[in-house]
Amino acid sequence: MRKIVLTLAVAAVAALSLTGCDSIDLTKQDQAATGAEAPAAGTGAPAPAATSAAPSAAANVAGVKVRDDATLGRVVTDWKGWTLYRFEKDTPKPPKSNCEADCLAKWPYVPYVENMKIEGVDQKLIGKVTRADGSLQLTINSWPAYRFAGDTKVGETKGQGVGGTWFAFTPEGKKAQAATGDSGGGY
């Protein structure tokens, strides 16, 4: 199993280097936020450095909560405090993610986790969507949820307003209105 995971990781790094895309290492971001190494899924052992742009179980989003942002007001974060975003090119009814390939390098999707902790968001607004590859993505008010690779510290909202299509989630699953992020680049 480890050989397969390593082979896939090497293939992902090769693919990203060929496309010239930046990747995000959610495990290292999470370690920086908590000061601890993330355990490998189901082993309790330290996880090897993640190199794939798409999050895995190593990202370990244990839930969602709400925090007050000085510019945006109340926004939704994962349990560790990373701001969660929605993409206006996705669809909520039916829920569908339109962020694939290069997009995921900058906007890794938030995996859906059964029995996650939910604080400050109505339980009825929390759901999941099956991505094209069969993985499950968290939805809030039917909108797929993402993190932004440009947020390098817990609590940052640099993804807000990027390309006029990326917005932090409010606790109601709506888009935060104040724009503080880069206005160019789309994704």
N, CA and C atoms as an extended XYZ file, in Angstrom:
561
Properties=species:S:1:pos:R:3:atomname:S:1:resname:S:1:resid:I:1 pbc="F F F"
N         0.828       -1.188        0.000 N   MET     1
C         0.000        0.000        0.000 CA  MET     1
C         0.873        1.253        0.000 C   MET     1
N         1.930        1.236        0.845 N   ARG     2
C         2.817        2.389        0.924 CA  ARG     2
C         3.490        2.644       -0.426 C   ARG     2
N         3.851        1.547       -1.128 N   LYS     3
C         4.483        1.669       -2.435 CA  LYS     3
C         3.544        2.349       -3.427 C   LYS     3
N         2.262        2.011       -3.372 N   ILE     4
C         1.275        2.627       -4.266 CA  ILE     4
C         1.148        4.111       -3.949 C   ILE     4
N         1.074        4.457       -2.651 N   VAL     5
C         0.948        5.854       -2.250 CA  VAL     5
C         2.167        6.646       -2.713 C   VAL     5
N         3.360        6.088       -2.521 N   LEU     6
C         4.577        6.782       -2.945 CA  LEU     6
C         4.614        6.940       -4.457 C   LEU     6
N         4.201        5.908       -5.183 N   THR     7
C         4.158        5.983       -6.643 CA  THR     7
C         3.209        7.081       -7.092 C   THR     7
N         2.029        7.151       -6.464 N   LEU     8
C         1.065        8.201       -6.814 CA  LEU     8
C         1.601        9.578       -6.468 C   LEU     8
N         2.297        9.701       -5.335 N   ALA     9
C         2.862       10.988       -4.941 CA  ALA     9
C         3.911       11.442       -5.949 C   ALA     9
N         4.769       10.529       -6.379 N   VAL    10
C         5.790       10.861       -7.371 CA  VAL    10
C         5.136       11.279       -8.687 C   VAL    10
N         4.098       10.550       -9.092 N   ALA    11
C         3.383       10.892      -10.329 CA  ALA    11
C         2.744       12.273      -10.218 C   ALA    11
N         2.179       12.598       -9.053 N   ALA    12
C         1.550       13.906       -8.869 CA  ALA    12
C         2.583       15.019       -8.947 C   ALA    12
N         3.740       14.811       -8.314 N   VAL    13
C         4.795       15.823       -8.370 CA  VAL    13
C         5.262       16.015       -9.807 C   VAL    13
N         5.445       14.926      -10.518 N   ALA    14
C         5.874       15.019      -11.922 CA  ALA    14
C         4.844       15.767      -12.752 C   ALA    14
N         3.580       15.450      -12.563 N   ALA    15
C         2.521       16.117      -13.329 CA  ALA    15
C         2.483       17.602      -13.016 C   ALA    15
N         2.614       17.968      -11.741 N   LEU    16
C         2.589       19.377      -11.377 CA  LEU    16
C         3.812       20.113      -11.920 C   LEU    16
N         4.970       19.470      -11.918 N   SER    17
C         6.156       20.146      -12.439 CA  SER    17
C         6.043       20.360      -13.940 C   SER    17
N         5.373       19.462      -14.635 N   LEU    18
C         5.192       19.627      -16.076 CA  LEU    18
C         4.233       20.753      -16.405 C   LEU    18
N         3.235       20.971      -15.533 N   THR    19
C         2.255       22.022      -15.805 CA  THR    19
C         2.717       23.372      -15.293 C   THR    19
N         3.755       23.383      -14.462 N   GLY    20
C         4.254       24.657      -13.939 CA  GLY    20
C         3.361       25.237      -12.872 C   GLY    20
N         2.474       24.423      -12.277 N   CYS    21
C         1.555       24.915      -11.259 CA  CYS    21
C         2.210       24.846       -9.895 C   CYS    21
N         1.838       25.784       -9.050 N   ASP    22
C         2.248       25.710       -7.658 CA  ASP    22
C         1.390       24.667       -6.971 C   ASP    22
N         1.976       23.942       -6.036 N   SER    23
C         1.180       22.992       -5.267 CA  SER    23
C         1.075       23.484       -3.842 C   SER    23
N         0.200       22.890       -3.097 N   ILE    24
C         0.005       23.234       -1.698 CA  ILE    24
C         0.209       21.986       -0.872 C   ILE    24
N         0.890       22.124        0.224 N   ASP    25
C         1.112       21.010        1.128 CA  ASP    25
C         0.287       21.278        2.373 C   ASP    25
N        -0.944       20.773        2.371 N   LEU    26
C        -1.846       21.015        3.484 CA  LEU    26
C        -1.307       20.447        4.776 C   LEU    26
N        -0.609       19.326        4.722 N   THR    27
C        -0.073       18.736        5.929 CA  THR    27
C         0.899       19.708        6.590 C   THR    27
N         1.790       20.334        5.825 N   LYS    28
C         2.736       21.283        6.398 CA  LYS    28
C         2.015       22.517        6.917 C   LYS    28
N         0.977       22.991        6.210 N   GLN    29
C         0.208       24.132        6.709 CA  GLN    29
C        -0.419       23.770        8.044 C   GLN    29
N        -1.019       22.588        8.125 N   ASP    30
C        -1.661       22.161        9.361 CA  ASP    30
C        -0.639       22.005       10.474 C   ASP    30
N         0.549       21.503       10.170 N   GLN    31
C         1.599       21.361       11.174 CA  GLN    31
C         2.006       22.729       11.692 C   GLN    31
N         2.124       23.707       10.794 N   ALA    32
C         2.511       25.048       11.216 CA  ALA    32
C         1.462       25.645       12.146 C   ALA    32
N         0.207       25.352       11.878 N   ALA    33
C        -0.876       25.893       12.694 CA  ALA    33
C        -0.918       25.271       14.076 C   ALA    33
N        -0.569       23.989       14.173 N   THR    34
C        -0.695       23.282       15.448 CA  THR    34
C         0.632       23.030       16.129 C   THR    34
N         1.737       23.133       15.384 N   GLY    35
C         3.049       22.858       15.933 CA  GLY    35
C         3.336       21.378       16.099 C   GLY    35
N         2.537       20.527       15.480 N   ALA    36
C         2.722       19.081       15.606 CA  ALA    36
C         2.640       18.431       14.242 C   ALA    36
N         3.250       17.254       14.151 N   GLU    37
C         3.134       16.492       12.912 CA  GLU    37
C         1.765       15.850       12.846 C   GLU    37
N         1.189       15.803       11.645 N   ALA    38
C        -0.100       15.148       11.450 CA  ALA    38
C         0.121       13.648       11.351 C   ALA    38
N        -0.717       12.828       12.020 N   PRO    39
C        -0.563       11.383       11.897 CA  PRO    39
C        -1.058       10.907       10.544 C   PRO    39
N        -0.462        9.828       10.065 N   ALA    40
C        -0.946        9.206        8.840 CA  ALA    40
C        -2.321        8.624        9.135 C   ALA    40
N        -3.189        8.633        8.148 N   ALA    41
C        -4.564        8.175        8.338 CA  ALA    41
C        -4.599        6.771        8.918 C   ALA    41
N        -5.212        6.645       10.092 N   GLY    42
C        -5.456        5.350       10.696 CA  GLY    42
C        -4.247        4.691       11.331 C   GLY    42
N        -3.058        5.351       11.386 N   THR    43
C        -1.887        4.680       11.930 CA  THR    43
C        -1.386        5.282       13.220 C   THR    43
N        -1.646        6.557       13.470 N   GLY    44
C        -1.115        7.223       14.632 CA  GLY    44
C         0.360        7.582       14.451 C   GLY    44
N         0.948        7.229       13.318 N   ALA    45
C         2.347        7.529       13.035 CA  ALA    45
C         2.450        8.819       12.258 C   ALA    45
N         3.602        9.526       12.346 N   PRO    46
C         3.747       10.752       11.559 CA  PRO    46
C         3.557       10.473       10.077 C   PRO    46
N         2.873       11.389        9.415 N   ALA    47
C         2.602       11.235        7.988 CA  ALA    47
C         3.793       11.726        7.187 C   ALA    47
N         4.082       11.093        6.067 N   PRO    48
C         5.111       11.625        5.184 CA  PRO    48
C         4.609       12.925        4.578 C   PRO    48
N         5.515       13.764        4.127 N   ALA    49
C         5.130       15.038        3.537 CA  ALA    49
C         4.225       14.790        2.335 C   ALA    49
N         3.091       15.490        2.298 N   ALA    50
C         2.158       15.362        1.181 CA  ALA    50
C         2.653       16.235        0.033 C   ALA    50
N         2.545       15.729       -1.178 N   THR    51
C         2.991       16.512       -2.323 CA  THR    51
C         1.885       16.733       -3.330 C   THR    51
N         0.765       16.088       -3.154 N   SER    52
C        -0.329       16.219       -4.102 CA  SER    52
C        -1.092       17.506       -3.875 C   SER    52
N        -1.591       18.113       -4.949 N   ALA    53
C        -2.381       19.331       -4.826 CA  ALA    53
C        -3.742       19.038       -4.222 C   ALA    53
N        -4.296       17.865       -4.460 N   ALA    54
C        -5.595       17.527       -3.905 CA  ALA    54
C        -5.419       17.019       -2.485 C   ALA    54
N        -6.252       17.506       -1.541 N   PRO    55
C        -6.117       17.062       -0.169 CA  PRO    55
C        -6.446       15.587       -0.031 C   PRO    55
N        -5.883       14.996        0.984 N   SER    56
C        -6.153       13.600        1.286 CA  SER    56
C        -6.620       13.516        2.719 C   SER    56
N        -6.728       12.312        3.227 N   ALA    57
C        -7.105       12.145        4.625 CA  ALA    57
C        -6.094       12.819        5.534 C   ALA    57
N        -4.863       13.015        5.066 N   ALA    58
C        -3.842       13.680        5.875 CA  ALA    58
C        -4.230       15.116        6.190 C   ALA    58
N        -5.071       15.737        5.342 N   ALA    59
C        -5.523       17.091        5.618 CA  ALA    59
C        -6.398       17.109        6.866 C   ALA    59
N        -7.085       16.006        7.130 N   ASN    60
C        -7.841       15.753        8.345 CA  ASN    60
C        -8.681       16.939        8.807 C   ASN    60
N        -9.603       17.375        8.005 N   VAL    61
C       -10.522       18.415        8.413 CA  VAL    61
C       -11.509       17.787        9.373 C   VAL    61
N       -11.402       18.140       10.636 N   ALA    62
C       -12.211       17.511       11.663 CA  ALA    62
C       -13.543       18.215       11.872 C   ALA    62
N       -13.784       19.300       11.177 N   GLY    63
C       -15.043       19.987       11.351 CA  GLY    63
C       -14.995       21.409       10.822 C   GLY    63
N       -16.070       22.120       11.074 N   VAL    64
C       -16.170       23.520       10.683 CA  VAL    64
C       -16.609       24.335       11.887 C   VAL    64
N       -16.168       25.577       11.896 N   LYS    65
C       -16.569       26.507       12.942 CA  LYS    65
C       -16.578       27.910       12.359 C   LYS    65
N       -17.010       28.859       13.136 N   VAL    66
C       -17.129       30.242       12.678 CA  VAL    66
C       -16.171       31.106       13.487 C   VAL    66
N       -15.552       32.054       12.809 N   ARG    67
C       -14.722       33.033       13.516 CA  ARG    67
C       -15.054       34.417       12.981 C   ARG    67
N       -14.768       35.411       13.793 N   ASP    68
C       -14.978       36.800       13.397 CA  ASP    68
C       -13.726       37.326       12.728 C   ASP    68
N       -13.885       37.851       11.519 N   ASP    69
C       -12.794       38.454       10.770 CA  ASP    69
C       -13.000       39.965       10.787 C   ASP    69
N       -11.937       40.721       11.037 N   ALA    70
C       -12.046       42.176       11.154 CA  ALA    70
C       -12.595       42.836        9.890 C   ALA    70
N       -12.324       42.269        8.719 N   THR    71
C       -12.767       42.860        7.458 CA  THR    71
C       -14.057       42.247        6.944 C   THR    71
N       -14.187       40.928        7.058 N   LEU    72
C       -15.304       40.211        6.436 CA  LEU    72
C       -16.466       39.911        7.376 C   LEU    72
N       -16.271       40.071        8.660 N   GLY    73
C       -17.303       39.681        9.608 CA  GLY    73
C       -17.167       38.205        9.938 C   GLY    73
N       -18.285       37.517       10.119 N   ARG    74
C       -18.253       36.103       10.489 CA  ARG    74
C       -18.015       35.238        9.261 C   ARG    74
N       -16.966       34.392        9.311 N   VAL    75
C       -16.622       33.490        8.215 CA  VAL    75
C       -16.454       32.084        8.753 C   VAL    75
N       -16.621       31.108        7.867 N   VAL    76
C       -16.473       29.697        8.230 CA  VAL    76
C       -15.031       29.275        8.007 C   VAL    76
N       -14.517       28.491        8.951 N   THR    77
C       -13.176       27.926        8.837 CA  THR    77
C       -13.261       26.429        9.077 C   THR    77
N       -12.169       25.724        8.744 N   ASP    78
C       -12.112       24.339        9.164 CA  ASP    78
C       -11.801       24.348       10.656 C   ASP    78
N       -11.720       23.180       11.259 N   TRP    79
C       -11.568       23.110       12.714 CA  TRP    79
C       -10.247       23.712       13.172 C   TRP    79
N        -9.261       23.749       12.302 N   LYS    80
C        -7.953       24.292       12.666 CA  LYS    80
C        -7.870       25.802       12.430 C   LYS    80
N        -8.878       26.384       11.805 N   GLY    81
C        -8.913       27.825       11.621 CA  GLY    81
C        -8.612       28.328       10.222 C   GLY    81
N        -8.410       27.416        9.252 N   TRP    82
C        -8.165       27.826        7.866 CA  TRP    82
C        -9.474       28.261        7.219 C   TRP    82
N        -9.495       29.419        6.594 N   THR    83
C       -10.693       29.970        5.961 CA  THR    83
C       -11.170       29.058        4.833 C   THR    83
N       -12.492       28.860        4.765 N   LEU    84
C       -13.101       28.057        3.708 CA  LEU    84
C       -13.773       28.984        2.695 C   LEU    84
N       -13.647       28.600        1.420 N   TYR    85
C       -14.128       29.434        0.312 CA  TYR    85
C       -15.110       28.683       -0.583 C   TYR    85
N       -15.914       29.448       -1.306 N   ARG    86
C       -16.787       28.903       -2.341 CA  ARG    86
C       -16.407       29.531       -3.675 C   ARG    86
N       -16.698       28.783       -4.748 N   PHE    87
C       -16.333       29.162       -6.115 CA  PHE    87
C       -17.623       29.439       -6.871 C   PHE    87
N       -17.756       30.638       -7.380 N   GLU    88
C       -18.987       31.030       -8.055 CA  GLU    88
C       -19.231       30.285       -9.366 C   GLU    88
N       -18.235       29.579       -9.901 N   LYS    89
C       -18.440       28.787      -11.110 CA  LYS    89
C       -18.911       27.369      -10.789 C   LYS    89
N       -18.994       27.032       -9.487 N   ASP    90
C       -19.613       25.769       -9.070 CA  ASP    90
C       -21.125       25.956       -9.107 C   ASP    90
N       -21.855       24.873       -8.908 N   THR    91
C       -23.306       24.971       -8.831 CA  THR    91
C       -23.791       24.339       -7.522 C   THR    91
N       -24.792       24.970       -6.876 N   PRO    92
C       -25.327       24.403       -5.643 CA  PRO    92
C       -26.501       23.445       -5.857 C   PRO    92
N       -27.235       23.588       -6.945 N   LYS    93
C       -28.431       22.766       -7.162 CA  LYS    93
C       -28.437       22.250       -8.586 C   LYS    93
N       -27.986       21.050       -8.804 N   PRO    94
C       -27.402       20.142       -7.818 CA  PRO    94
C       -25.963       20.560       -7.519 C   PRO    94
N       -25.454       20.178       -6.310 N   PRO    95
C       -24.081       20.525       -5.984 CA  PRO    95
C       -23.104       19.911       -6.983 C   PRO    95
N       -22.208       20.740       -7.510 N   LYS    96
C       -21.196       20.252       -8.452 CA  LYS    96
C       -19.969       21.141       -8.368 C   LYS    96
N       -18.798       20.509       -8.263 N   SER    97
C       -17.531       21.237       -8.278 CA  SER    97
C       -17.056       21.381       -9.716 C   SER    97
N       -16.677       22.588      -10.085 N   ASN    98
C       -16.098       22.846      -11.396 CA  ASN    98
C       -14.629       23.235      -11.282 C   ASN    98
N       -14.033       23.002      -10.125 N   CYS    99
C       -12.613       23.276       -9.905 CA  CYS    99
C       -11.869       21.951      -10.034 C   CYS    99
N       -11.138       21.790      -11.121 N   GLU   100
C       -10.394       20.562      -11.408 CA  GLU   100
C        -8.982       20.926      -11.850 C   GLU   100
N        -8.117       19.966      -11.930 N   ALA   101
C        -6.758       20.076      -12.487 CA  ALA   101
C        -6.006       21.288      -11.934 C   ALA   101
N        -5.657       22.251      -12.809 N   ASP   102
C        -4.864       23.409      -12.396 CA  ASP   102
C        -5.530       24.191      -11.269 C   ASP   102
N        -6.827       24.281      -11.298 N   CYS   103
C        -7.581       25.000      -10.271 CA  CYS   103
C        -7.303       24.413       -8.888 C   CYS   103
N        -7.273       23.088       -8.788 N   LEU   104
C        -7.065       22.439       -7.488 CA  LEU   104
C        -5.676       22.693       -6.905 C   LEU   104
N        -4.719       23.073       -7.734 N   ALA   105
C        -3.387       23.380       -7.212 CA  ALA   105
C        -3.436       24.614       -6.312 C   ALA   105
N        -4.299       25.558       -6.636 N   LYS   106
C        -4.434       26.779       -5.835 CA  LYS   106
C        -5.611       26.719       -4.872 C   LYS   106
N        -6.586       25.902       -5.187 N   TRP   107
C        -7.817       25.833       -4.405 CA  TRP   107
C        -8.132       24.381       -4.051 C   TRP   107
N        -7.386       23.766       -3.142 N   PRO   108
C        -7.654       22.370       -2.791 CA  PRO   108
C        -9.033       22.225       -2.155 C   PRO   108
N        -9.742       21.202       -2.591 N   TYR   109
C       -11.079       20.993       -2.039 CA  TYR   109
C       -10.985       20.495       -0.595 C   TYR   109
N       -12.044       20.742        0.164 N   VAL   110
C       -12.121       20.288        1.552 CA  VAL   110
C       -12.827       18.940        1.558 C   VAL   110
N       -12.150       17.891        1.999 N   PRO   111
C       -12.791       16.576        2.020 CA  PRO   111
C       -13.927       16.535        3.035 C   PRO   111
N       -14.952       15.789        2.706 N   TYR   112
C       -16.058       15.569        3.633 CA  TYR   112
C       -15.636       14.477        4.613 C   TYR   112
N       -15.883       14.697        5.901 N   VAL   113
C       -15.551       13.738        6.943 CA  VAL   113
C       -16.831       13.420        7.713 C   VAL   113
N       -17.151       12.128        7.822 N   GLU   114
C       -18.337       11.717        8.590 CA  GLU   114
C       -18.204       12.164       10.038 C   GLU   114
N       -19.302       12.547       10.645 N   ASN   115
C       -19.375       12.913       12.067 CA  ASN   115
C       -18.423       14.045       12.446 C   ASN   115
N       -18.223       14.988       11.540 N   MET   116
C       -17.340       16.115       11.845 CA  MET   116
C       -17.984       17.023       12.890 C   MET   116
N       -17.140       17.784       13.572 N   LYS   117
C       -17.618       18.760       14.541 CA  LYS   117
C       -18.158       19.955       13.765 C   LYS   117
N       -19.267       20.495       14.230 N   ILE   118
C       -19.866       21.661       13.578 CA  ILE   118
C       -20.208       22.658       14.670 C   ILE   118
N       -19.672       23.865       14.541 N   GLU   119
C       -19.900       24.903       15.541 CA  GLU   119
C       -20.201       26.220       14.838 C   GLU   119
N       -21.379       26.781       15.073 N   GLY   120
C       -21.728       28.077       14.502 CA  GLY   120
C       -22.368       28.026       13.129 C   GLY   120
N       -22.495       26.826       12.558 N   VAL   121
C       -23.139       26.637       11.262 CA  VAL   121
C       -24.274       25.647       11.465 C   VAL   121
N       -25.447       25.942       10.913 N   ASP   122
C       -26.593       25.041       11.038 CA  ASP   122
C       -26.248       23.686       10.419 C   ASP   122
N       -26.433       22.621       11.188 N   GLN   123
C       -26.142       21.249       10.743 CA  GLN   123
C       -26.809       20.945        9.403 C   GLN   123
N       -27.987       21.508        9.161 N   LYS   124
C       -28.724       21.255        7.918 CA  LYS   124
C       -27.995       21.801        6.688 C   LYS   124
N       -27.087       22.758        6.887 N   LEU   125
C       -26.357       23.353        5.766 CA  LEU   125
C       -25.120       22.550        5.372 C   LEU   125
N       -24.732       21.594        6.196 N   ILE   126
C       -23.532       20.795        5.945 CA  ILE   126
C       -23.900       19.566        5.119 C   ILE   126
N       -23.165       19.347        4.048 N   GLY   127
C       -23.429       18.202        3.183 CA  GLY   127
C       -22.171       17.777        2.449 C   GLY   127
N       -22.367       17.010        1.403 N   LYS   128
C       -21.231       16.507        0.624 CA  LYS   128
C       -21.641       16.365       -0.824 C   LYS   128
N       -20.633       16.386       -1.684 N   VAL   129
C       -20.823       16.146       -3.097 CA  VAL   129
C       -19.746       15.152       -3.524 C   VAL   129
N       -20.109       14.267       -4.429 N   THR   130
C       -19.138       13.318       -4.959 CA  THR   130
C       -18.447       13.962       -6.152 C   THR   130
N       -17.121       14.050       -6.066 N   ARG   131
C       -16.323       14.644       -7.128 CA  ARG   131
C       -16.174       13.656       -8.280 C   ARG   131
N       -15.696       14.130       -9.401 N   ALA   132
C       -15.540       13.291      -10.599 CA  ALA   132
C       -14.662       12.070      -10.334 C   ALA   132
N       -13.694       12.185       -9.416 N   ASP   133
C       -12.817       11.056       -9.109 CA  ASP   133
C       -13.392       10.125       -8.036 C   ASP   133
N       -14.606       10.417       -7.569 N   GLY   134
C       -15.266        9.576       -6.575 CA  GLY   134
C       -15.039       10.003       -5.136 C   GLY   134
N       -14.160       10.965       -4.891 N   SER   135
C       -13.927       11.428       -3.522 CA  SER   135
C       -15.077       12.341       -3.089 C   SER   135
N       -15.229       12.473       -1.775 N   LEU   136
C       -16.305       13.289       -1.220 CA  LEU   136
C       -15.779       14.656       -0.806 C   LEU   136
N       -16.498       15.704       -1.189 N   GLN   137
C       -16.130       17.077       -0.864 CA  GLN   137
C       -17.199       17.682        0.028 C   GLN   137
N       -16.775       18.425        1.043 N   LEU   138
C       -17.677       19.130        1.939 CA  LEU   138
C       -18.461       20.185        1.164 C   LEU   138
N       -19.750       20.308        1.465 N   THR   139
C       -20.543       21.417        0.941 CA  THR   139
C       -21.138       22.179        2.121 C   THR   139
N       -21.322       23.482        1.915 N   ILE   140
C       -22.000       24.336        2.887 CA  ILE   140
C       -23.110       25.034        2.120 C   ILE   140
N       -24.344       24.801        2.530 N   ASN   141
C       -25.515       25.312        1.815 CA  ASN   141
C       -25.452       24.872        0.348 C   ASN   141
N       -25.016       23.640        0.131 N   SER   142
C       -24.906       22.980       -1.170 CA  SER   142
C       -23.749       23.474       -2.041 C   SER   142
N       -22.953       24.432       -1.579 N   TRP   143
C       -21.799       24.924       -2.332 CA  TRP   143
C       -20.556       24.151       -1.912 C   TRP   143
N       -19.788       23.583       -2.844 N   PRO   144
C       -18.535       22.902       -2.504 CA  PRO   144
C       -17.557       23.851       -1.797 C   PRO   144
N       -16.808       23.315       -0.833 N   ALA   145
C       -15.887       24.114       -0.008 CA  ALA   145
C       -14.429       23.839       -0.384 C   ALA   145
N       -13.618       24.908       -0.331 N   TYR   146
C       -12.202       24.856       -0.686 CA  TYR   146
C       -11.389       25.648        0.324 C   TYR   146
N       -10.075       25.403        0.320 N   ARG   147
C        -9.112       26.270        0.992 CA  ARG   147
C        -8.314       26.968       -0.098 C   ARG   147
N        -7.538       27.985        0.279 N   PHE   148
C        -6.733       28.727       -0.687 CA  PHE   148
C        -5.256       28.550       -0.364 C   PHE   148
N        -4.468       28.144       -1.353 N   ALA   149
C        -3.036       27.918       -1.162 CA  ALA   149
C        -2.316       29.191       -0.749 C   ALA   149
N        -2.861       30.343       -1.112 N   GLY   150
C        -2.246       31.617       -0.751 CA  GLY   150
C        -2.423       32.000        0.704 C   GLY   150
N        -3.329       31.352        1.400 N   ASP   151
C        -3.464       31.563        2.844 CA  ASP   151
C        -2.379       30.730        3.510 C   ASP   151
N        -1.332       31.384        3.985 N   THR   152
C        -0.197       30.658        4.558 CA  THR   152
C        -0.227       30.628        6.080 C   THR   152
N        -1.157       31.364        6.679 N   LYS   153
C        -1.317       31.369        8.135 CA  LYS   153
C        -2.788       31.193        8.463 C   LYS   153
N        -3.047       30.509        9.546 N   VAL   154
C        -4.423       30.347       10.027 CA  VAL   154
C        -5.047       31.726       10.174 C   VAL   154
N        -6.293       31.857        9.715 N   GLY   155
C        -7.019       33.112        9.854 CA  GLY   155
C        -6.897       34.060        8.680 C   GLY   155
N        -6.000       33.773        7.729 N   GLU   156
C        -5.882       34.652        6.572 CA  GLU   156
C        -7.074       34.468        5.640 C   GLU   156
N        -7.371       35.522        4.879 N   THR   157
C        -8.471       35.502        3.908 CA  THR   157
C        -8.005       36.077        2.575 C   THR   157
N        -6.802       35.714        2.169 N   LYS   158
C        -6.240       36.233        0.918 CA  LYS   158
C        -7.002       35.766       -0.311 C   LYS   158
N        -7.809       34.719       -0.185 N   GLY   159
C        -8.584       34.226       -1.318 CA  GLY   159
C        -9.857       35.007       -1.570 C   GLY   159
N       -10.237       35.874       -0.639 N   GLN   160
C       -11.483       36.626       -0.757 CA  GLN   160
C       -11.477       37.520       -1.983 C   GLN   160
N       -12.426       37.295       -2.891 N   GLY   161
C       -12.604       38.139       -4.069 CA  GLY   161
C       -11.687       37.816       -5.237 C   GLY   161
N       -10.841       36.802       -5.119 N   VAL   162
C        -9.916       36.478       -6.203 CA  VAL   162
C       -10.706       36.194       -7.487 C   VAL   162
N       -10.326       36.876       -8.545 N   GLY   163
C       -10.952       36.688       -9.843 CA  GLY   163
C       -12.435       37.020       -9.879 C   GLY   163
N       -12.937       37.640       -8.818 N   GLY   164
C       -14.361       37.937       -8.731 CA  GLY   164
C       -15.216       36.688       -8.622 C   GLY   164
N       -14.574       35.525       -8.315 N   THR   165
C       -15.319       34.265       -8.262 CA  THR   165
C       -15.091       33.462       -6.988 C   THR   165
N       -14.164       33.873       -6.134 N   TRP   166
C       -13.859       33.131       -4.909 CA  TRP   166
C       -14.203       33.988       -3.700 C   TRP   166
N       -14.984       33.410       -2.772 N   PHE   167
C       -15.425       34.165       -1.607 CA  PHE   167
C       -15.435       33.282       -0.373 C   PHE   167
N       -15.054       33.875        0.748 N   ALA   168
C       -15.143       33.161        2.021 CA  ALA   168
C       -16.616       32.863        2.296 C   ALA   168
N       -16.861       31.744        2.959 N   PHE   169
C       -18.219       31.379        3.351 CA  PHE   169
C       -18.656       32.168        4.575 C   PHE   169
N       -19.917       32.599        4.588 N   THR   170
C       -20.548       33.085        5.815 CA  THR   170
C       -21.166       31.859        6.502 C   THR   170
N       -21.572       31.978        7.773 N   PRO   171
C       -22.195       30.839        8.452 CA  PRO   171
C       -23.486       30.357        7.776 C   PRO   171
N       -24.096       31.199        6.954 N   GLU   172
C       -25.310       30.819        6.226 CA  GLU   172
C       -24.993       30.165        4.893 C   GLU   172
N       -23.716       30.010        4.568 N   GLY   173
C       -23.304       29.410        3.298 CA  GLY   173
C       -23.322       30.386        2.149 C   GLY   173
N       -23.456       31.656        2.455 N   LYS   174
C       -23.432       32.694        1.427 CA  LYS   174
C       -21.999       33.192        1.268 C   LYS   174
N       -21.766       34.060        0.281 N   LYS   175
C       -20.424       34.593        0.089 CA  LYS   175
C       -20.242       35.848        0.935 C   LYS   175
N       -19.073       35.957        1.551 N   ALA   176
C       -18.730       37.163        2.287 CA  ALA   176
C       -18.646       38.304        1.285 C   ALA   176
N       -19.049       39.493        1.678 N   GLN   177
C       -19.181       40.587        0.713 CA  GLN   177
C       -17.966       41.469        0.546 C   GLN   177
N       -17.197       41.716        1.586 N   ALA   178
C       -16.033       42.600        1.455 CA  ALA   178
C       -14.944       41.883        0.667 C   ALA   178
N       -14.334       42.559       -0.297 N   ALA   179
C       -13.263       41.955       -1.101 CA  ALA   179
C       -11.918       42.430       -0.587 C   ALA   179
N       -11.081       41.465       -0.122 N   THR   180
C        -9.755       41.825        0.360 CA  THR   180
C        -8.661       41.141       -0.446 C   THR   180
N        -9.036       40.220       -1.330 N   GLY   181
C        -8.031       39.438       -2.071 CA  GLY   181
C        -7.679       40.057       -3.401 C   GLY   181
N        -6.761       39.440       -4.059 N   ASP   182
C        -6.328       39.818       -5.399 CA  ASP   182
C        -7.505       39.743       -6.348 C   ASP   182
N        -7.658       40.702       -7.224 N   SER   183
C        -8.812       40.704       -8.125 CA  SER   183
C        -8.522       40.082       -9.478 C   SER   183
N        -7.334       39.565       -9.670 N   GLY   184
C        -6.999       38.994      -10.976 CA  GLY   184
C        -6.694       37.522      -10.881 C   GLY   184
N        -6.591       36.888      -11.999 N   GLY   185
C        -6.121       35.515      -12.028 CA  GLY   185
C        -7.182       34.458      -12.093 C   GLY   185
N        -8.428       34.767      -11.790 N   GLY   186
C        -9.484       33.758      -11.869 CA  GLY   186
C        -9.271       32.598      -10.942 C   GLY   186
N        -8.373       31.721      -11.280 N   TYR   187
C        -8.016       30.644      -10.365 CA  TYR   187
C        -6.557       30.404      -10.525 C   TYR   187
